[in-house]
Amino acid sequence: QVQLVESGGGLVQPGESLRLSCTASVSIFSITAVGWYRQAPGKQRELVATFISGTTTNYADSVKGRFTISRDNAKNTVYLQMNSLKPEDTAIYYCHAQNTIRLVTYDYWGQGTQVTVSS
């Protein structure tokens, strides 16, 4: 079982920055994939940024060049640095981890943290 705890959300104005943190209850070094998704009101949950297979990253086109995912394995923490925020980035951001054990894949989610971008 992997528990994920997010922090760092809040209300910011367009153009400002936020950094989200996600701390896992287990070593993220051994997790298959870990990253961030978001869900805006009335929309499906979508990938924002994730690590796959170690240090390989994958970003949604809408955040490329503005968001950066990073990790600190010693702290079991993944970060999402969000710059140049836009109103359309408003959503609940969820930390996600995926682990494969004996050919069975497990998905874990944090409780979510609200990000609101508004003037």
PDB file of C-alpha atoms in Angstrom:
ATOM      1  CA  GLN A   1       0.000   0.000   0.000  1.00  0.00           C
ATOM      2  CA  VAL A   2       1.320   3.441  -0.950  1.00  0.00           C
ATOM      3  CA  GLN A   3       0.010   6.577   0.707  1.00  0.00           C
ATOM      4  CA  LEU A   4       0.487   9.916  -1.007  1.00  0.00           C
ATOM      5  CA  VAL A   5       0.124  13.300   0.656  1.00  0.00           C
ATOM      6  CA  GLU A   6       0.011  16.468  -1.424  1.00  0.00           C
ATOM      7  CA  SER A   7       0.586  20.041  -0.342  1.00  0.00           C
ATOM      8  CA  GLY A   8       1.224  23.441  -1.869  1.00  0.00           C
ATOM      9  CA  GLY A   9      -2.021  24.345  -3.593  1.00  0.00           C
ATOM     10  CA  GLY A  10      -3.645  27.730  -3.287  1.00  0.00           C
ATOM     11  CA  LEU A  11      -5.036  30.808  -4.981  1.00  0.00           C
ATOM     12  CA  VAL A  12      -2.744  32.774  -7.282  1.00  0.00           C
ATOM     13  CA  GLN A  13      -3.085  35.368 -10.006  1.00  0.00           C
ATOM     14  CA  PRO A  14      -2.379  34.654 -13.672  1.00  0.00           C
ATOM     15  CA  GLY A  15       1.347  34.639 -14.396  1.00  0.00           C
ATOM     16  CA  GLU A  16       2.326  33.654 -10.869  1.00  0.00           C
ATOM     17  CA  SER A  17       3.934  30.422  -9.688  1.00  0.00           C
ATOM     18  CA  LEU A  18       3.208  27.591  -7.275  1.00  0.00           C
ATOM     19  CA  ARG A  19       5.083  24.483  -6.227  1.00  0.00           C
ATOM     20  CA  LEU A  20       3.218  21.327  -5.302  1.00  0.00           C
ATOM     21  CA  SER A  21       4.749  18.570  -3.213  1.00  0.00           C
ATOM     22  CA  CYS A  22       3.789  14.922  -2.918  1.00  0.00           C
ATOM     23  CA  THR A  23       5.338  12.743  -0.238  1.00  0.00           C
ATOM     24  CA  ALA A  24       4.987   8.977  -0.456  1.00  0.00           C
ATOM     25  CA  SER A  25       4.900   6.497   2.400  1.00  0.00           C
ATOM     26  CA  VAL A  26       7.360   4.249   0.564  1.00  0.00           C
ATOM     27  CA  SER A  27      10.550   4.728  -1.383  1.00  0.00           C
ATOM     28  CA  ILE A  28       9.676   6.376  -4.710  1.00  0.00           C
ATOM     29  CA  PHE A  29      12.894   4.979  -6.128  1.00  0.00           C
ATOM     30  CA  SER A  30      11.213   1.605  -6.497  1.00  0.00           C
ATOM     31  CA  ILE A  31       7.871   2.866  -7.835  1.00  0.00           C
ATOM     32  CA  THR A  32       7.195   2.253 -11.535  1.00  0.00           C
ATOM     33  CA  ALA A  33       5.672   5.666 -12.192  1.00  0.00           C
ATOM     34  CA  VAL A  34       4.909   8.711 -10.078  1.00  0.00           C
ATOM     35  CA  GLY A  35       3.532  12.075 -11.040  1.00  0.00           C
ATOM     36  CA  TRP A  36       0.653  14.515 -11.228  1.00  0.00           C
ATOM     37  CA  TYR A  37      -2.821  14.567 -12.705  1.00  0.00           C
ATOM     38  CA  ARG A  38      -5.489  17.241 -12.497  1.00  0.00           C
ATOM     39  CA  GLN A  39      -9.247  17.487 -12.750  1.00  0.00           C
ATOM     40  CA  ALA A  40     -11.109  20.676 -13.530  1.00  0.00           C
ATOM     41  CA  PRO A  41     -14.835  21.055 -12.801  1.00  0.00           C
ATOM     42  CA  GLY A  42     -16.907  19.149 -15.345  1.00  0.00           C
ATOM     43  CA  LYS A  43     -13.854  17.628 -16.997  1.00  0.00           C
ATOM     44  CA  GLN A  44     -12.086  14.289 -16.880  1.00  0.00           C
ATOM     45  CA  ARG A  45      -8.919  13.775 -14.909  1.00  0.00           C
ATOM     46  CA  GLU A  46      -5.897  14.337 -17.122  1.00  0.00           C
ATOM     47  CA  LEU A  47      -2.182  13.758 -16.982  1.00  0.00           C
ATOM     48  CA  VAL A  48      -0.078  16.807 -16.130  1.00  0.00           C
ATOM     49  CA  ALA A  49       3.422  15.427 -15.686  1.00  0.00           C
ATOM     50  CA  THR A  50       4.897  12.150 -14.599  1.00  0.00           C
ATOM     51  CA  PHE A  51       8.090  10.185 -14.178  1.00  0.00           C
ATOM     52  CA  ILE A  52       8.080   6.871 -15.961  1.00  0.00           C
ATOM     53  CA  SER A  53      10.833   4.297 -15.571  1.00  0.00           C
ATOM     54  CA  GLY A  54      13.071   6.342 -13.324  1.00  0.00           C
ATOM     55  CA  THR A  55      14.054   9.741 -14.676  1.00  0.00           C
ATOM     56  CA  THR A  56      12.111   9.753 -17.960  1.00  0.00           C
ATOM     57  CA  THR A  57       9.397  12.411 -17.880  1.00  0.00           C
ATOM     58  CA  ASN A  58       6.151  12.924 -19.739  1.00  0.00           C
ATOM     59  CA  TYR A  59       4.256  16.224 -19.873  1.00  0.00           C
ATOM     60  CA  ALA A  60       0.883  17.284 -21.171  1.00  0.00           C
ATOM     61  CA  ASP A  61       1.274  19.578 -24.177  1.00  0.00           C
ATOM     62  CA  SER A  62      -0.647  22.312 -22.365  1.00  0.00           C
ATOM     63  CA  VAL A  63       1.993  22.607 -19.627  1.00  0.00           C
ATOM     64  CA  LYS A  64       5.234  22.028 -21.547  1.00  0.00           C
ATOM     65  CA  GLY A  65       7.662  24.863 -20.951  1.00  0.00           C
ATOM     66  CA  ARG A  66       5.742  26.116 -17.914  1.00  0.00           C
ATOM     67  CA  PHE A  67       5.651  23.176 -15.491  1.00  0.00           C
ATOM     68  CA  THR A  68       8.570  21.095 -14.273  1.00  0.00           C
ATOM     69  CA  ILE A  69       8.374  17.818 -12.398  1.00  0.00           C
ATOM     70  CA  SER A  70      11.237  16.847 -10.129  1.00  0.00           C
ATOM     71  CA  ARG A  71      11.942  14.323  -7.415  1.00  0.00           C
ATOM     72  CA  ASP A  72      13.965  13.893  -4.248  1.00  0.00           C
ATOM     73  CA  ASN A  73      14.344  10.172  -3.674  1.00  0.00           C
ATOM     74  CA  ALA A  74      15.891  10.704  -0.245  1.00  0.00           C
ATOM     75  CA  LYS A  75      12.710  12.472   0.891  1.00  0.00           C
ATOM     76  CA  ASN A  76      10.325  10.213  -1.071  1.00  0.00           C
ATOM     77  CA  THR A  77       8.914  13.405  -2.546  1.00  0.00           C
ATOM     78  CA  VAL A  78       7.879  14.514  -6.010  1.00  0.00           C
ATOM     79  CA  TYR A  79       7.449  18.179  -6.868  1.00  0.00           C
ATOM     80  CA  LEU A  80       5.581  20.080  -9.525  1.00  0.00           C
ATOM     81  CA  GLN A  81       6.877  23.572 -10.177  1.00  0.00           C
ATOM     82  CA  MET A  82       4.191  25.533 -11.983  1.00  0.00           C
ATOM     83  CA  ASN A  83       5.175  28.823 -13.587  1.00  0.00           C
ATOM     84  CA  SER A  84       3.246  31.282 -15.719  1.00  0.00           C
ATOM     85  CA  LEU A  85      -0.021  29.923 -14.400  1.00  0.00           C
ATOM     86  CA  LYS A  86      -3.178  30.495 -16.414  1.00  0.00           C
ATOM     87  CA  PRO A  87      -6.838  30.443 -15.395  1.00  0.00           C
ATOM     88  CA  GLU A  88      -7.228  27.204 -17.344  1.00  0.00           C
ATOM     89  CA  ASP A  89      -4.761  25.551 -14.953  1.00  0.00           C
ATOM     90  CA  THR A  90      -7.400  25.818 -12.243  1.00  0.00           C
ATOM     91  CA  ALA A  91      -8.144  22.297 -11.025  1.00  0.00           C
ATOM     92  CA  ILE A  92      -7.676  19.819  -8.239  1.00  0.00           C
ATOM     93  CA  TYR A  93      -4.198  18.366  -8.614  1.00  0.00           C
ATOM     94  CA  TYR A  94      -3.682  14.755  -7.637  1.00  0.00           C
ATOM     95  CA  CYS A  95      -0.490  12.910  -6.981  1.00  0.00           C
ATOM     96  CA  HIS A  96      -0.446   9.472  -8.586  1.00  0.00           C
ATOM     97  CA  ALA A  97       1.792   6.458  -8.195  1.00  0.00           C
ATOM     98  CA  GLN A  98       1.750   3.209 -10.087  1.00  0.00           C
ATOM     99  CA  ASN A  99       3.528   0.102  -8.988  1.00  0.00           C
ATOM    100  CA  THR A 100       3.799  -3.342 -10.505  1.00  0.00           C
ATOM    101  CA  ILE A 101       4.247  -6.266  -8.170  1.00  0.00           C
ATOM    102  CA  ARG A 102       4.411  -9.814  -9.519  1.00  0.00           C
ATOM    103  CA  LEU A 103       2.831  -8.696 -12.815  1.00  0.00           C
ATOM    104  CA  VAL A 104      -0.097  -6.955 -11.076  1.00  0.00           C
ATOM    105  CA  THR A 105      -0.342  -3.170 -11.470  1.00  0.00           C
ATOM    106  CA  TYR A 106      -1.603  -1.030  -8.614  1.00  0.00           C
ATOM    107  CA  ASP A 107      -2.631   2.628  -8.818  1.00  0.00           C
ATOM    108  CA  TYR A 108      -2.541   4.965  -5.847  1.00  0.00           C
ATOM    109  CA  TRP A 109      -3.905   8.506  -5.515  1.00  0.00           C
ATOM    110  CA  GLY A 110      -3.462  11.329  -3.078  1.00  0.00           C
ATOM    111  CA  GLN A 111      -6.385  13.283  -1.690  1.00  0.00           C
ATOM    112  CA  GLY A 112      -5.818  16.190  -4.066  1.00  0.00           C
ATOM    113  CA  THR A 113      -4.895  19.828  -3.602  1.00  0.00           C
ATOM    114  CA  GLN A 114      -6.813  22.740  -5.088  1.00  0.00           C
ATOM    115  CA  VAL A 115      -5.067  25.159  -7.423  1.00  0.00           C
ATOM    116  CA  THR A 116      -7.024  28.264  -8.399  1.00  0.00           C
ATOM    117  CA  VAL A 117      -5.689  30.802 -10.867  1.00  0.00           C
ATOM    118  CA  SER A 118      -7.789  33.948 -10.918  1.00  0.00           C
ATOM    119  CA  SER A 119      -7.412  37.692 -10.992  1.00  0.00           C
TER     120      SER A 119
END
